[in-house]
Each structure stands twice: as structure tokens, then as C-alpha cells.
């Protein structure tokens, strides 16, 4: 009987914990990293897109320029960010 209770408790425990995926998206501001200097065409496109994205998502969309090393610094920052969808990279086709 004791093993049956332990098994039932183990099966019920995931239902008691709210998983991180169940949180509404986005739950905090969106960060758009532009790996080029401010004022370039990619930066302008990011800033044009940021305002409608912010209205649609209901969260601020922050454009952050991280230029240098041929866009590697910005790309590395995005690659090291938490994989939760709140950090995006906007780069050119040559970088892809």
C-alpha cells in the first residue's frame, strides 16, 4: 500500500507545480539586439518594428545596439541569453 501512495504522489506532483512554459508570453520586456552601430539600416528597421511590436505584445520592445567584430558581439550576446524568447537578434542576410 505504501508503494502505491508513493507512486500516486509522484504522478500528481507535476500537476501541482506550474511549469515555466505556462506563463503568458511575453512576461517582461522584449530585447532586440542589433549587432551594428546606431543609425544604420538594420537599426532603423529595428526601431520602426519596435513600436508596433510593443503595442501588439503589450510589453516594451527595447532596441539595443551591440556593434563590433563583424556582428559577432551582438550575436554572441543573443546566443548566451536565456532561451525564453525575450531576446531577439536582428541582423542582415550576410550574417545568416
GROMACS .gro file of N, CA and C in nm:
model
  288
    1UNK      N    1   0.082  -0.119   0.000
    1UNK     CA    2   0.000   0.000   0.000
    1UNK      C    3   0.088   0.127   0.000
    2UNK      N    4   0.200   0.122   0.070
    2UNK     CA    5   0.289   0.236   0.080
    2UNK      C    6   0.346   0.272  -0.058
    3UNK      N    7   0.384   0.174  -0.139
    3UNK     CA    8   0.438   0.199  -0.272
    3UNK      C    9   0.332   0.263  -0.363
    4UNK      N   10   0.209   0.222  -0.348
    4UNK     CA   11   0.102   0.277  -0.430
    4UNK      C   12   0.084   0.427  -0.400
    5UNK      N   13   0.090   0.466  -0.273
    5UNK     CA   14   0.078   0.607  -0.236
    5UNK      C   15   0.196   0.687  -0.290
    6UNK      N   16   0.315   0.630  -0.282
    6UNK     CA   17   0.434   0.697  -0.333
    6UNK      C   18   0.423   0.718  -0.484
    7UNK      N   19   0.375   0.617  -0.554
    7UNK     CA   20   0.357   0.627  -0.699
    7UNK      C   21   0.253   0.733  -0.734
    8UNK      N   22   0.143   0.737  -0.664
    8UNK     CA   23   0.040   0.838  -0.689
    8UNK      C   24   0.092   0.979  -0.659
    9UNK      N   25   0.170   0.994  -0.554
    9UNK     CA   26   0.227   1.125  -0.521
    9UNK      C   27   0.324   1.169  -0.630
   10UNK      N   28   0.403   1.077  -0.681
   10UNK     CA   29   0.498   1.111  -0.788
   10UNK      C   30   0.425   1.150  -0.916
   11UNK      N   31   0.317   1.084  -0.946
   11UNK     CA   32   0.242   1.116  -1.067
   11UNK      C   33   0.165   1.247  -1.054
   12UNK      N   34   0.123   1.282  -0.934
   12UNK     CA   35   0.046   1.404  -0.912
   12UNK      C   36   0.133   1.528  -0.896
   13UNK      N   37   0.259   1.513  -0.860
   13UNK     CA   38   0.344   1.629  -0.831
   13UNK      C   39   0.363   1.723  -0.949
   14UNK      N   40   0.377   1.676  -1.073
   14UNK     CA   41   0.388   1.774  -1.182
   14UNK      C   42   0.265   1.861  -1.199
   15UNK      N   43   0.149   1.812  -1.162
   15UNK     CA   44   0.026   1.891  -1.174
   15UNK      C   45   0.023   2.003  -1.071
   16UNK      N   46   0.097   1.990  -0.962
   16UNK     CA   47   0.097   2.090  -0.856
   16UNK      C   48   0.190   2.206  -0.887
   17UNK      N   49   0.292   2.182  -0.967
   17UNK     CA   50   0.391   2.284  -0.999
   17UNK      C   51   0.355   2.346  -1.133
   18UNK      N   52   0.346   2.478  -1.136
   18UNK     CA   53   0.315   2.546  -1.260
   18UNK      C   54   0.441   2.556  -1.344
   19UNK      N   55   0.444   2.495  -1.461
   19UNK     CA   56   0.564   2.498  -1.543
   19UNK      C   57   0.590   2.638  -1.598
   20UNK      N   58   0.718   2.667  -1.629
   20UNK     CA   59   0.755   2.798  -1.682
   20UNK      C   60   0.689   2.824  -1.816
   21UNK      N   61   0.663   2.720  -1.892
   21UNK     CA   62   0.601   2.738  -2.024
   21UNK      C   63   0.457   2.785  -2.013
   22UNK      N   64   0.394   2.769  -1.898
   22UNK     CA   65   0.255   2.808  -1.882
   22UNK      C   66   0.240   2.958  -1.855
   23UNK      N   67   0.350   3.030  -1.835
   23UNK     CA   68   0.342   3.173  -1.811
   23UNK      C   69   0.304   3.242  -1.942
   24UNK      N   70   0.227   3.351  -1.933
   24UNK     CA   71   0.190   3.422  -2.055
   24UNK      C   72   0.313   3.483  -2.121
   25UNK      N   73   0.313   3.483  -2.254
   25UNK     CA   74   0.425   3.542  -2.328
   25UNK      C   75   0.380   3.671  -2.390
   26UNK      N   76   0.454   3.773  -2.384
   26UNK     CA   77   0.577   3.793  -2.309
   26UNK      C   78   0.547   3.835  -2.167
   27UNK      N   79   0.629   3.791  -2.076
   27UNK     CA   80   0.608   3.824  -1.935
   27UNK      C   81   0.698   3.938  -1.889
   28UNK      N   82   0.785   3.986  -1.977
   28UNK     CA   83   0.872   4.100  -1.945
   28UNK      C   84   0.912   4.166  -2.077
   29UNK      N   85   0.983   4.279  -2.074
   29UNK     CA   86   1.019   4.348  -2.198
   29UNK      C   87   1.098   4.259  -2.295
   30UNK      N   88   1.077   4.283  -2.423
   30UNK     CA   89   1.146   4.214  -2.530
   30UNK      C   90   1.271   4.294  -2.565
   31UNK      N   91   1.382   4.225  -2.580
   31UNK     CA   92   1.510   4.289  -2.613
   31UNK      C   93   1.546   4.249  -2.756
   32UNK      N   94   1.561   4.349  -2.843
   32UNK     CA   95   1.603   4.325  -2.982
   32UNK      C   96   1.746   4.375  -2.994
   33UNK      N   97   1.838   4.283  -3.018
   33UNK     CA   98   1.979   4.317  -3.031
   33UNK      C   99   2.011   4.340  -3.178
   34UNK      N  100   2.069   4.456  -3.207
   34UNK     CA  101   2.116   4.491  -3.341
   34UNK      C  102   2.268   4.491  -3.334
   35UNK      N  103   2.334   4.399  -3.405
   35UNK     CA  104   2.480   4.390  -3.392
   35UNK      C  105   2.557   4.489  -3.478
   36UNK      N  106   2.496   4.604  -3.506
   36UNK     CA  107   2.559   4.708  -3.585
   36UNK      C  108   2.541   4.841  -3.514
   37UNK      N  109   2.615   4.942  -3.557
   37UNK     CA  110   2.610   5.074  -3.495
   37UNK      C  111   2.474   5.139  -3.516
   38UNK      N  112   2.439   5.228  -3.424
   38UNK     CA  113   2.312   5.301  -3.434
   38UNK      C  114   2.313   5.390  -3.558
   39UNK      N  115   2.198   5.399  -3.623
   39UNK     CA  116   2.183   5.484  -3.740
   39UNK      C  117   2.194   5.410  -3.872
   40UNK      N  118   2.237   5.285  -3.869
   40UNK     CA  119   2.245   5.206  -3.992
   40UNK      C  120   2.107   5.155  -4.031
   41UNK      N  121   2.101   5.093  -4.148
   41UNK     CA  122   1.970   5.048  -4.200
   41UNK      C  123   1.907   4.942  -4.111
   42UNK      N  124   1.987   4.850  -4.056
   42UNK     CA  125   1.932   4.746  -3.968
   42UNK      C  126   1.876   4.810  -3.841
   43UNK      N  127   1.946   4.909  -3.788
   43UNK     CA  128   1.899   4.979  -3.668
   43UNK      C  129   1.769   5.053  -3.696
   44UNK      N  130   1.759   5.117  -3.810
   44UNK     CA  131   1.638   5.190  -3.846
   44UNK      C  132   1.519   5.093  -3.858
   45UNK      N  133   1.542   4.979  -3.923
   45UNK     CA  134   1.435   4.879  -3.937
   45UNK      C  135   1.392   4.829  -3.799
   46UNK      N  136   1.487   4.804  -3.711
   46UNK     CA  137   1.454   4.756  -3.576
   46UNK      C  138   1.369   4.858  -3.501
   47UNK      N  139   1.402   4.983  -3.513
   47UNK     CA  140   1.326   5.086  -3.442
   47UNK      C  141   1.189   5.108  -3.503
   48UNK      N  142   1.177   5.090  -3.634
   48UNK     CA  143   1.046   5.101  -3.698
   48UNK      C  144   0.956   4.987  -3.652
   49UNK      N  145   1.012   4.867  -3.639
   49UNK     CA  146   0.934   4.750  -3.598
   49UNK      C  147   0.904   4.747  -3.447
   50UNK      N  148   0.987   4.813  -3.367
   50UNK     CA  149   0.974   4.804  -3.221
   50UNK      C  150   0.841   4.860  -3.170
   51UNK      N  151   0.797   4.972  -3.224
   51UNK     CA  152   0.674   5.034  -3.172
   51UNK      C  153   0.550   4.948  -3.198
   52UNK      N  154   0.527   4.900  -3.322
   52UNK     CA  155   0.408   4.815  -3.340
   52UNK      C  156   0.419   4.682  -3.265
   53UNK      N  157   0.540   4.628  -3.251
   53UNK     CA  158   0.557   4.506  -3.172
   53UNK      C  159   0.517   4.530  -3.027
   54UNK      N  160   0.560   4.644  -2.975
   54UNK     CA  161   0.529   4.679  -2.836
   54UNK      C  162   0.379   4.690  -2.815
   55UNK      N  163   0.310   4.757  -2.906
   55UNK     CA  164   0.164   4.770  -2.894
   55UNK      C  165   0.096   4.634  -2.903
   56UNK      N  166   0.140   4.552  -2.995
   56UNK     CA  167   0.076   4.422  -3.017
   56UNK      C  168   0.100   4.325  -2.902
   57UNK      N  169   0.224   4.325  -2.848
   57UNK     CA  170   0.259   4.231  -2.742
   57UNK      C  171   0.223   4.281  -2.602
   58UNK      N  172   0.202   4.412  -2.588
   58UNK     CA  173   0.168   4.466  -2.457
   58UNK      C  174   0.287   4.477  -2.363
   59UNK      N  175   0.407   4.474  -2.418
   59UNK     CA  176   0.530   4.487  -2.340
   59UNK      C  177   0.624   4.581  -2.416
   60UNK      N  178   0.712   4.651  -2.344
   60UNK     CA  179   0.810   4.734  -2.414
   60UNK      C  180   0.904   4.649  -2.500
   61UNK      N  181   0.942   4.702  -2.614
   61UNK     CA  182   1.042   4.639  -2.700
   61UNK      C  183   1.161   4.734  -2.704
   62UNK      N  184   1.273   4.687  -2.652
   62UNK     CA  185   1.393   4.768  -2.638
   62UNK      C  186   1.493   4.728  -2.745
   63UNK      N  187   1.539   4.825  -2.825
   63UNK     CA  188   1.641   4.801  -2.927
   63UNK      C  189   1.777   4.833  -2.865
   64UNK      N  190   1.867   4.735  -2.869
   64UNK     CA  191   2.000   4.751  -2.811
   64UNK      C  192   2.104   4.726  -2.919
   65UNK      N  193   2.191   4.825  -2.940
   65UNK     CA  194   2.298   4.812  -3.039
   65UNK      C  195   2.422   4.756  -2.971
   66UNK      N  196   2.475   4.646  -3.025
   66UNK     CA  197   2.599   4.585  -2.977
   66UNK      C  198   2.691   4.562  -3.097
   67UNK      N  199   2.749   4.670  -3.150
   67UNK     CA  200   2.832   4.656  -3.269
   67UNK      C  201   2.971   4.600  -3.236
   68UNK      N  202   3.036   4.551  -3.340
   68UNK     CA  203   3.174   4.509  -3.326
   68UNK      C  204   3.198   4.367  -3.372
   69UNK      N  205   3.321   4.343  -3.417
   69UNK     CA  206   3.368   4.211  -3.459
   69UNK      C  207   3.281   4.150  -3.567
   70UNK      N  208   3.238   4.233  -3.661
   70UNK     CA  209   3.157   4.182  -3.771
   70UNK      C  210   3.025   4.122  -3.726
   71UNK      N  211   2.961   4.180  -3.630
   71UNK     CA  212   2.832   4.139  -3.574
   71UNK      C  213   2.843   4.022  -3.478
   72UNK      N  214   2.963   3.977  -3.448
   72UNK     CA  215   2.980   3.862  -3.359
   72UNK      C  216   2.946   3.895  -3.214
   73UNK      N  217   2.974   4.016  -3.170
   73UNK     CA  218   2.948   4.053  -3.030
   73UNK      C  219   2.798   4.050  -3.001
   74UNK      N  220   2.719   4.108  -3.090
   74UNK     CA  221   2.573   4.105  -3.072
   74UNK      C  222   2.517   3.965  -3.081
   75UNK      N  223   2.566   3.887  -3.178
   75UNK     CA  224   2.517   3.750  -3.195
   75UNK      C  225   2.553   3.665  -3.074
   76UNK      N  226   2.671   3.685  -3.020
   76UNK     CA  227   2.712   3.608  -2.901
   76UNK      C  228   2.625   3.644  -2.781
   77UNK      N  229   2.591   3.771  -2.767
   77UNK     CA  230   2.505   3.812  -2.655
   77UNK      C  231   2.369   3.745  -2.663
   78UNK      N  232   2.315   3.733  -2.784
   78UNK     CA  233   2.185   3.668  -2.801
   78UNK      C  234   2.198   3.517  -2.778
   79UNK      N  235   2.306   3.459  -2.826
   79UNK     CA  236   2.326   3.315  -2.807
   79UNK      C  237   2.340   3.279  -2.659
   80UNK      N  238   2.394   3.369  -2.580
   80UNK     CA  239   2.413   3.343  -2.436
   80UNK      C  240   2.293   3.385  -2.352
   81UNK      N  241   2.195   3.447  -2.412
   81UNK     CA  242   2.075   3.489  -2.338
   81UNK      C  243   1.990   3.367  -2.304
   82UNK      N  244   1.904   3.385  -2.207
   82UNK     CA  245   1.813   3.276  -2.168
   82UNK      C  246   1.725   3.239  -2.287
   83UNK      N  247   1.704   3.110  -2.312
   83UNK     CA  248   1.624   3.067  -2.428
   83UNK      C  249   1.474   3.076  -2.401
   84UNK      N  250   1.426   3.195  -2.370
   84UNK     CA  251   1.285   3.212  -2.335
   84UNK      C  252   1.208   3.296  -2.436
   85UNK      N  253   1.274   3.337  -2.544
   85UNK     CA  254   1.206   3.414  -2.648
   85UNK      C  255   1.198   3.562  -2.622
   86UNK      N  256   1.260   3.611  -2.515
   86UNK     CA  257   1.256   3.754  -2.484
   86UNK      C  258   1.375   3.830  -2.540
   87UNK      N  259   1.471   3.762  -2.602
   87UNK     CA  260   1.586   3.827  -2.664
   87UNK      C  261   1.592   3.784  -2.809
   88UNK      N  262   1.590   3.881  -2.899
   88UNK     CA  263   1.590   3.854  -3.042
   88UNK      C  264   1.711   3.920  -3.107
   89UNK      N  265   1.756   3.866  -3.219
   89UNK     CA  266   1.865   3.921  -3.297
   89UNK      C  267   1.809   3.969  -3.430
   90UNK      N  268   1.839   4.092  -3.468
   90UNK     CA  269   1.800   4.144  -3.599
   90UNK      C  270   1.929   4.177  -3.671
   91UNK      N  271   1.959   4.099  -3.773
   91UNK     CA  272   2.083   4.114  -3.847
   91UNK      C  273   2.055   4.107  -3.995
   92UNK      N  274   2.156   4.129  -4.074
   92UNK     CA  275   2.141   4.123  -4.219
   92UNK      C  276   2.152   3.981  -4.272
   93UNK      N  277   2.117   3.965  -4.398
   93UNK     CA  278   2.121   3.832  -4.460
   93UNK      C  279   2.264   3.780  -4.472
   94UNK      N  280   2.362   3.869  -4.484
   94UNK     CA  281   2.501   3.825  -4.496
   94UNK      C  282   2.547   3.755  -4.369
   95UNK      N  283   2.494   3.795  -4.255
   95UNK     CA  284   2.533   3.735  -4.128
   95UNK      C  285   2.470   3.598  -4.110
   96UNK      N  286   2.354   3.578  -4.167
   96UNK     CA  287   2.285   3.449  -4.153
   96UNK      C  288   2.363   3.340  -4.221
   0.00000   0.00000   0.00000
